[in-house]
Amino acid sequence: ILNVEQSPQSLHVQEGDSTNFTCSFPSSNFYALHWYRWETAKSPEALFVMTLNGDEKKKGRISATLNTKEGYSYLYIKGSQPEDSATYLCAFGNRDDKIIFGKGTRLHILP
Amino acid sequence: KAGVTQTPRYLIKTRGQQVTLSCSPISGHRSVSWYQQTPGQGLQFLFEYFSETQRNKGNFPGRFSGRQFSNSRSEMNVSTLELGDSALYLCASSLEGQLKQYFGPGTRLTVT
């Protein structure tokens, strides 16, 4: 059974602090790992798509790393801002064209 | 460029009825995928269409079906609705050969 786990489920971070969370996925038959940000009442927005072991992607204050051999990815947010409050989803895609989403990490930024 | 649009945005149906949801992808995108999100669950993949052909299918019963038209617009149909079908249904489109998906705002279906 393909399973994607995200931790923590929920996180409260003080504005200005940095934070990170994890996505664990099957290490076999890997094709791609996606990160999305999903703000309330909006559509999920793609942040990163990573395909190579060791990939590191950066978009402003947000970055992500990928380890396909051990099956995990980290998402980092530096200097959290109120607009970072959202649910962050990761999705694992394998070579059989299956895409499995995690349940997300809900991030709350405290002013 | 206009984003992915979905209609209707909200829908209330009665158990046993059927429903059709519509998704218009971003212009030029030929791949459309459908997802279901229920409380406490991650997004679950329903199916993907490309050039009017179903390319991939998730683990959902046959009551869930879809199709894609020549203009890449896609519809999803659920027959004999059950209470458990109450969910947010999202569609996403992508360019051929690209992994990045662009999501629509979703259709919130409530089955009573």
PDB file of C-alpha atoms in Angstrom:
ATOM      1  CA  ILE A   1       0.000   0.000   0.000  1.00  0.00           C
ATOM      2  CA  LEU A   2       1.432   3.358  -1.008  1.00  0.00           C
ATOM      3  CA  ASN A   3       1.377   5.804   1.853  1.00  0.00           C
ATOM      4  CA  VAL A   4       2.543   9.391   2.208  1.00  0.00           C
ATOM      5  CA  GLU A   5       2.943  10.697   5.735  1.00  0.00           C
ATOM      6  CA  GLN A   6       3.303  14.333   6.693  1.00  0.00           C
ATOM      7  CA  SER A   7       4.366  15.570  10.068  1.00  0.00           C
ATOM      8  CA  PRO A   8       3.456  17.355  12.116  1.00  0.00           C
ATOM      9  CA  GLN A   9      -0.248  17.442  11.370  1.00  0.00           C
ATOM     10  CA  SER A  10      -0.496  20.985  12.730  1.00  0.00           C
ATOM     11  CA  LEU A  11       2.024  23.600  13.747  1.00  0.00           C
ATOM     12  CA  HIS A  12       1.873  26.990  15.448  1.00  0.00           C
ATOM     13  CA  VAL A  13       4.843  29.250  14.798  1.00  0.00           C
ATOM     14  CA  GLN A  14       5.583  32.737  16.034  1.00  0.00           C
ATOM     15  CA  GLU A  15       5.870  35.375  13.320  1.00  0.00           C
ATOM     16  CA  GLY A  16       9.514  35.788  12.385  1.00  0.00           C
ATOM     17  CA  ASP A  17      10.535  32.300  13.449  1.00  0.00           C
ATOM     18  CA  SER A  18      11.697  29.677  10.994  1.00  0.00           C
ATOM     19  CA  THR A  19      10.118  26.268  10.734  1.00  0.00           C
ATOM     20  CA  ASN A  20      10.206  23.039   8.808  1.00  0.00           C
ATOM     21  CA  PHE A  21       8.088  19.972   8.299  1.00  0.00           C
ATOM     22  CA  THR A  22       8.431  16.546   6.777  1.00  0.00           C
ATOM     23  CA  CYS A  23       6.965  14.415   4.054  1.00  0.00           C
ATOM     24  CA  SER A  24       7.734  10.674   4.062  1.00  0.00           C
ATOM     25  CA  PHE A  25       7.026   8.565   1.009  1.00  0.00           C
ATOM     26  CA  PRO A  26       7.864   5.141  -0.434  1.00  0.00           C
ATOM     27  CA  SER A  27      11.493   5.003  -1.494  1.00  0.00           C
ATOM     28  CA  SER A  28      10.907   2.594  -4.365  1.00  0.00           C
ATOM     29  CA  ASN A  29       9.597   3.351  -7.846  1.00  0.00           C
ATOM     30  CA  PHE A  30       9.999   7.093  -7.234  1.00  0.00           C
ATOM     31  CA  TYR A  31       9.231   9.549 -10.007  1.00  0.00           C
ATOM     32  CA  ALA A  32       8.454  12.966  -8.497  1.00  0.00           C
ATOM     33  CA  LEU A  33       7.653  14.730  -5.258  1.00  0.00           C
ATOM     34  CA  HIS A  34       5.356  17.752  -5.252  1.00  0.00           C
ATOM     35  CA  TRP A  35       4.805  20.408  -2.592  1.00  0.00           C
ATOM     36  CA  TYR A  36       1.666  22.543  -2.598  1.00  0.00           C
ATOM     37  CA  ARG A  37       0.453  25.413  -0.459  1.00  0.00           C
ATOM     38  CA  TRP A  38      -3.276  25.501   0.140  1.00  0.00           C
ATOM     39  CA  GLU A  39      -4.695  28.641   1.700  1.00  0.00           C
ATOM     40  CA  THR A  40      -8.227  28.648   3.043  1.00  0.00           C
ATOM     41  CA  ALA A  41     -10.847  29.406   0.379  1.00  0.00           C
ATOM     42  CA  LYS A  42      -8.244  29.225  -2.391  1.00  0.00           C
ATOM     43  CA  SER A  43      -6.931  26.553  -4.763  1.00  0.00           C
ATOM     44  CA  PRO A  44      -3.834  24.512  -3.960  1.00  0.00           C
ATOM     45  CA  GLU A  45      -0.828  26.255  -5.438  1.00  0.00           C
ATOM     46  CA  ALA A  46       2.205  24.317  -6.618  1.00  0.00           C
ATOM     47  CA  LEU A  47       5.380  25.310  -4.792  1.00  0.00           C
ATOM     48  CA  PHE A  48       7.905  22.778  -6.022  1.00  0.00           C
ATOM     49  CA  VAL A  49       8.222  19.654  -8.131  1.00  0.00           C
ATOM     50  CA  MET A  50      11.356  17.648  -7.432  1.00  0.00           C
ATOM     51  CA  THR A  51      12.536  14.626  -9.334  1.00  0.00           C
ATOM     52  CA  LEU A  52      16.199  14.022  -8.472  1.00  0.00           C
ATOM     53  CA  ASN A  53      17.698  12.709  -5.270  1.00  0.00           C
ATOM     54  CA  GLY A  54      19.448  15.571  -3.520  1.00  0.00           C
ATOM     55  CA  ASP A  55      17.318  18.200  -5.257  1.00  0.00           C
ATOM     56  CA  GLU A  56      17.003  21.478  -3.407  1.00  0.00           C
ATOM     57  CA  LYS A  57      14.489  24.063  -4.522  1.00  0.00           C
ATOM     58  CA  LYS A  58      13.980  27.599  -3.271  1.00  0.00           C
ATOM     59  CA  LYS A  59      11.237  30.157  -3.764  1.00  0.00           C
ATOM     60  CA  GLY A  60      11.714  33.285  -1.692  1.00  0.00           C
ATOM     61  CA  ARG A  61      11.728  32.299   1.978  1.00  0.00           C
ATOM     62  CA  ILE A  62      10.556  28.757   1.260  1.00  0.00           C
ATOM     63  CA  SER A  63      12.862  25.914   0.306  1.00  0.00           C
ATOM     64  CA  ALA A  64      12.632  22.156   0.014  1.00  0.00           C
ATOM     65  CA  THR A  65      15.015  19.221  -0.046  1.00  0.00           C
ATOM     66  CA  LEU A  66      14.578  15.712  -1.350  1.00  0.00           C
ATOM     67  CA  ASN A  67      16.050  12.360  -0.340  1.00  0.00           C
ATOM     68  CA  THR A  68      14.624   9.647  -2.577  1.00  0.00           C
ATOM     69  CA  LYS A  69      16.841   6.881  -1.185  1.00  0.00           C
ATOM     70  CA  GLU A  70      15.384   7.166   2.295  1.00  0.00           C
ATOM     71  CA  GLY A  71      12.016   8.514   1.174  1.00  0.00           C
ATOM     72  CA  TYR A  72      11.658  11.944   2.723  1.00  0.00           C
ATOM     73  CA  SER A  73      11.447  15.604   1.837  1.00  0.00           C
ATOM     74  CA  TYR A  74      11.675  18.642   4.078  1.00  0.00           C
ATOM     75  CA  LEU A  75       9.980  21.968   3.540  1.00  0.00           C
ATOM     76  CA  TYR A  76      11.582  24.957   5.252  1.00  0.00           C
ATOM     77  CA  ILE A  77      10.105  28.393   5.830  1.00  0.00           C
ATOM     78  CA  LYS A  78      12.491  31.097   6.949  1.00  0.00           C
ATOM     79  CA  GLY A  79      11.216  34.094   8.939  1.00  0.00           C
ATOM     80  CA  SER A  80       7.529  33.079   8.946  1.00  0.00           C
ATOM     81  CA  GLN A  81       5.005  35.724   7.971  1.00  0.00           C
ATOM     82  CA  PRO A  82       1.218  35.774   8.496  1.00  0.00           C
ATOM     83  CA  GLU A  83       0.670  35.073   4.802  1.00  0.00           C
ATOM     84  CA  ASP A  84       2.470  31.729   5.237  1.00  0.00           C
ATOM     85  CA  SER A  85      -0.513  30.426   7.206  1.00  0.00           C
ATOM     86  CA  ALA A  86      -1.852  27.590   5.063  1.00  0.00           C
ATOM     87  CA  THR A  87      -1.949  23.845   4.698  1.00  0.00           C
ATOM     88  CA  TYR A  88       1.150  22.449   3.028  1.00  0.00           C
ATOM     89  CA  LEU A  89       0.596  19.286   1.029  1.00  0.00           C
ATOM     90  CA  CYS A  90       3.114  16.930  -0.430  1.00  0.00           C
ATOM     91  CA  ALA A  91       2.338  14.418  -3.157  1.00  0.00           C
ATOM     92  CA  PHE A  92       4.368  11.432  -4.266  1.00  0.00           C
ATOM     93  CA  GLY A  93       4.294  10.332  -7.883  1.00  0.00           C
ATOM     94  CA  ASN A  94       5.616   6.951  -8.909  1.00  0.00           C
ATOM     95  CA  ARG A  95       6.603   5.475 -12.248  1.00  0.00           C
ATOM     96  CA  ASP A  96       3.218   3.789 -12.594  1.00  0.00           C
ATOM     97  CA  ASP A  97       1.657   7.264 -12.821  1.00  0.00           C
ATOM     98  CA  LYS A  98       0.120   6.966  -9.374  1.00  0.00           C
ATOM     99  CA  ILE A  99       0.009  10.161  -7.367  1.00  0.00           C
ATOM    100  CA  ILE A 100      -0.579   9.957  -3.622  1.00  0.00           C
ATOM    101  CA  PHE A 101      -1.136  13.015  -1.445  1.00  0.00           C
ATOM    102  CA  GLY A 102      -0.339  13.313   2.218  1.00  0.00           C
ATOM    103  CA  LYS A 103      -2.922  14.764   4.587  1.00  0.00           C
ATOM    104  CA  GLY A 104      -0.983  17.961   4.931  1.00  0.00           C
ATOM    105  CA  THR A 105       0.639  20.055   7.623  1.00  0.00           C
ATOM    106  CA  ARG A 106      -1.546  22.917   8.802  1.00  0.00           C
ATOM    107  CA  LEU A 107       0.647  25.902   9.622  1.00  0.00           C
ATOM    108  CA  HIS A 108      -0.594  28.759  11.791  1.00  0.00           C
ATOM    109  CA  ILE A 109       1.565  31.871  12.123  1.00  0.00           C
ATOM    110  CA  LEU A 110       1.025  33.680  15.429  1.00  0.00           C
ATOM    111  CA  PRO A 111       1.391  37.482  15.369  1.00  0.00           C
TER     112      PRO A 111
ATOM    113  CA  LYS B   1      -4.308  33.593 -18.790  1.00  0.00           C
ATOM    114  CA  ALA B   2      -7.467  32.465 -17.053  1.00  0.00           C
ATOM    115  CA  GLY B   3      -6.998  29.803 -14.419  1.00  0.00           C
ATOM    116  CA  VAL B   4      -8.753  26.480 -14.046  1.00  0.00           C
ATOM    117  CA  THR B   5     -12.471  26.941 -13.558  1.00  0.00           C
ATOM    118  CA  GLN B   6     -14.949  24.549 -12.030  1.00  0.00           C
ATOM    119  CA  THR B   7     -18.712  24.653 -12.032  1.00  0.00           C
ATOM    120  CA  PRO B   8     -20.767  24.637 -10.008  1.00  0.00           C
ATOM    121  CA  ARG B   9     -18.889  25.765  -6.913  1.00  0.00           C
ATOM    122  CA  TYR B  10     -21.474  24.374  -4.519  1.00  0.00           C
ATOM    123  CA  LEU B  11     -24.031  21.655  -4.945  1.00  0.00           C
ATOM    124  CA  ILE B  12     -26.523  19.897  -2.710  1.00  0.00           C
ATOM    125  CA  LYS B  13     -27.923  16.570  -3.829  1.00  0.00           C
ATOM    126  CA  THR B  14     -29.999  13.820  -2.314  1.00  0.00           C
ATOM    127  CA  ARG B  15     -28.806  10.251  -1.783  1.00  0.00           C
ATOM    128  CA  GLY B  16     -29.492   8.168  -4.867  1.00  0.00           C
ATOM    129  CA  GLN B  17     -29.315  11.062  -7.313  1.00  0.00           C
ATOM    130  CA  GLN B  18     -26.546  11.592  -9.811  1.00  0.00           C
ATOM    131  CA  VAL B  19     -24.361  14.634 -10.331  1.00  0.00           C
ATOM    132  CA  THR B  20     -22.124  16.049 -13.054  1.00  0.00           C
ATOM    133  CA  LEU B  21     -19.276  18.416 -12.301  1.00  0.00           C
ATOM    134  CA  SER B  22     -17.410  20.423 -14.904  1.00  0.00           C
ATOM    135  CA  CYS B  23     -13.808  21.541 -15.205  1.00  0.00           C
ATOM    136  CA  SER B  24     -12.307  23.888 -17.773  1.00  0.00           C
ATOM    137  CA  PRO B  25      -8.519  23.728 -17.828  1.00  0.00           C
ATOM    138  CA  ILE B  26      -6.087  26.520 -18.523  1.00  0.00           C
ATOM    139  CA  SER B  27      -5.934  27.244 -22.238  1.00  0.00           C
ATOM    140  CA  GLY B  28      -3.414  24.933 -23.873  1.00  0.00           C
ATOM    141  CA  HIS B  29      -3.484  22.361 -21.077  1.00  0.00           C
ATOM    142  CA  ARG B  30      -4.594  18.982 -22.341  1.00  0.00           C
ATOM    143  CA  SER B  31      -4.243  16.965 -19.168  1.00  0.00           C
ATOM    144  CA  VAL B  32      -6.991  17.155 -16.544  1.00  0.00           C
ATOM    145  CA  SER B  33      -6.989  15.260 -13.260  1.00  0.00           C
ATOM    146  CA  TRP B  34      -9.748  14.955 -10.690  1.00  0.00           C
ATOM    147  CA  TYR B  35      -9.339  14.610  -6.923  1.00  0.00           C
ATOM    148  CA  GLN B  36     -11.652  14.113  -3.979  1.00  0.00           C
ATOM    149  CA  GLN B  37     -11.049  15.521  -0.544  1.00  0.00           C
ATOM    150  CA  THR B  38     -13.089  14.395   2.425  1.00  0.00           C
ATOM    151  CA  PRO B  39     -12.634  15.559   6.041  1.00  0.00           C
ATOM    152  CA  GLY B  40      -9.567  13.983   7.598  1.00  0.00           C
ATOM    153  CA  GLN B  41      -8.315  12.581   4.300  1.00  0.00           C
ATOM    154  CA  GLY B  42      -5.688  13.812   1.911  1.00  0.00           C
ATOM    155  CA  LEU B  43      -6.554  14.519  -1.663  1.00  0.00           C
ATOM    156  CA  GLN B  44      -7.420  11.232  -3.322  1.00  0.00           C
ATOM    157  CA  PHE B  45      -6.834  10.779  -7.009  1.00  0.00           C
ATOM    158  CA  LEU B  46      -9.894   9.897  -9.063  1.00  0.00           C
ATOM    159  CA  PHE B  47      -8.732   9.884 -12.667  1.00  0.00           C
ATOM    160  CA  GLU B  48      -6.705  11.696 -15.291  1.00  0.00           C
ATOM    161  CA  TYR B  49      -7.684  12.501 -18.846  1.00  0.00           C
ATOM    162  CA  PHE B  50      -5.460  13.468 -21.713  1.00  0.00           C
ATOM    163  CA  SER B  51      -6.650  14.120 -25.255  1.00  0.00           C
ATOM    164  CA  GLU B  52     -10.107  12.717 -24.498  1.00  0.00           C
ATOM    165  CA  THR B  53      -8.695   9.437 -23.152  1.00  0.00           C
ATOM    166  CA  GLN B  54      -8.586   8.269 -19.574  1.00  0.00           C
ATOM    167  CA  ARG B  55      -4.916   7.804 -18.895  1.00  0.00           C
ATOM    168  CA  ASN B  56      -4.983   6.834 -15.248  1.00  0.00           C
ATOM    169  CA  LYS B  57      -7.546   5.860 -12.644  1.00  0.00           C
ATOM    170  CA  GLY B  58      -7.613   5.790  -8.852  1.00  0.00           C
ATOM    171  CA  ASN B  59      -9.334   3.296  -6.569  1.00  0.00           C
ATOM    172  CA  PHE B  60     -12.899   4.508  -6.727  1.00  0.00           C
ATOM    173  CA  PRO B  61     -16.045   2.529  -7.499  1.00  0.00           C
ATOM    174  CA  GLY B  62     -17.545   2.509 -10.969  1.00  0.00           C
ATOM    175  CA  ARG B  63     -20.146   5.058  -9.846  1.00  0.00           C
ATOM    176  CA  PHE B  64     -17.440   7.637 -10.466  1.00  0.00           C
ATOM    177  CA  SER B  65     -16.804   8.282 -14.124  1.00  0.00           C
ATOM    178  CA  GLY B  66     -15.477  11.047 -16.258  1.00  0.00           C
ATOM    179  CA  ARG B  67     -14.872  12.191 -19.745  1.00  0.00           C
ATOM    180  CA  GLN B  68     -12.957  14.821 -21.629  1.00  0.00           C
ATOM    181  CA  PHE B  69     -14.033  16.753 -24.676  1.00  0.00           C
ATOM    182  CA  SER B  70     -12.047  17.836 -27.692  1.00  0.00           C
ATOM    183  CA  ASN B  71     -11.581  21.308 -26.184  1.00  0.00           C
ATOM    184  CA  SER B  72      -9.996  19.630 -23.110  1.00  0.00           C
ATOM    185  CA  ARG B  73     -12.908  20.508 -20.845  1.00  0.00           C
ATOM    186  CA  SER B  74     -13.684  17.612 -18.556  1.00  0.00           C
ATOM    187  CA  GLU B  75     -16.734  16.395 -16.696  1.00  0.00           C
ATOM    188  CA  MET B  76     -16.983  14.077 -13.766  1.00  0.00           C
ATOM    189  CA  ASN B  77     -20.140  12.139 -13.040  1.00  0.00           C
ATOM    190  CA  VAL B  78     -21.166  10.371  -9.859  1.00  0.00           C
ATOM    191  CA  SER B  79     -24.208   8.145 -10.048  1.00  0.00           C
ATOM    192  CA  THR B  80     -26.323   6.814  -7.193  1.00  0.00           C
ATOM    193  CA  LEU B  81     -24.912   9.290  -4.709  1.00  0.00           C
ATOM    194  CA  GLU B  82     -24.099   8.143  -1.198  1.00  0.00           C
ATOM    195  CA  LEU B  83     -23.685  10.245   1.929  1.00  0.00           C
ATOM    196  CA  GLY B  84     -19.970   9.463   1.877  1.00  0.00           C
ATOM    197  CA  ASP B  85     -19.615  11.180  -1.487  1.00  0.00           C
ATOM    198  CA  SER B  86     -19.959  14.525   0.251  1.00  0.00           C
ATOM    199  CA  ALA B  87     -16.601  16.121  -0.424  1.00  0.00           C
ATOM    200  CA  LEU B  88     -14.647  18.835  -2.146  1.00  0.00           C
ATOM    201  CA  TYR B  89     -13.901  17.801  -5.724  1.00  0.00           C
ATOM    202  CA  LEU B  90     -10.893  19.454  -7.275  1.00  0.00           C
ATOM    203  CA  CYS B  91      -9.646  19.320 -10.793  1.00  0.00           C
ATOM    204  CA  ALA B  92      -6.168  20.214 -11.947  1.00  0.00           C
ATOM    205  CA  SER B  93      -4.716  20.776 -15.371  1.00  0.00           C
ATOM    206  CA  SER B  94      -1.198  20.571 -16.703  1.00  0.00           C
ATOM    207  CA  LEU B  95       0.728  21.001 -19.876  1.00  0.00           C
ATOM    208  CA  GLU B  96       1.720  17.896 -21.810  1.00  0.00           C
ATOM    209  CA  GLY B  97       4.907  16.462 -20.371  1.00  0.00           C
ATOM    210  CA  GLN B  98       4.902  18.815 -17.383  1.00  0.00           C
ATOM    211  CA  LEU B  99       4.526  17.614 -13.816  1.00  0.00           C
ATOM    212  CA  LYS B 100       3.308  20.901 -12.357  1.00  0.00           C
ATOM    213  CA  GLN B 101      -0.445  20.941 -11.863  1.00  0.00           C
ATOM    214  CA  TYR B 102      -2.727  23.957 -11.612  1.00  0.00           C
ATOM    215  CA  PHE B 103      -5.766  23.456  -9.453  1.00  0.00           C
ATOM    216  CA  GLY B 104      -9.231  24.885  -9.779  1.00  0.00           C
ATOM    217  CA  PRO B 105     -11.242  26.253  -6.831  1.00  0.00           C
ATOM    218  CA  GLY B 106     -13.193  23.022  -6.412  1.00  0.00           C
ATOM    219  CA  THR B 107     -16.828  22.009  -6.230  1.00  0.00           C
ATOM    220  CA  ARG B 108     -18.230  21.417  -2.764  1.00  0.00           C
ATOM    221  CA  LEU B 109     -20.764  18.590  -3.014  1.00  0.00           C
ATOM    222  CA  THR B 110     -23.088  17.868  -0.133  1.00  0.00           C
ATOM    223  CA  VAL B 111     -25.207  14.724  -0.240  1.00  0.00           C
ATOM    224  CA  THR B 112     -28.176  14.642   2.132  1.00  0.00           C
TER     225      THR B 112
END
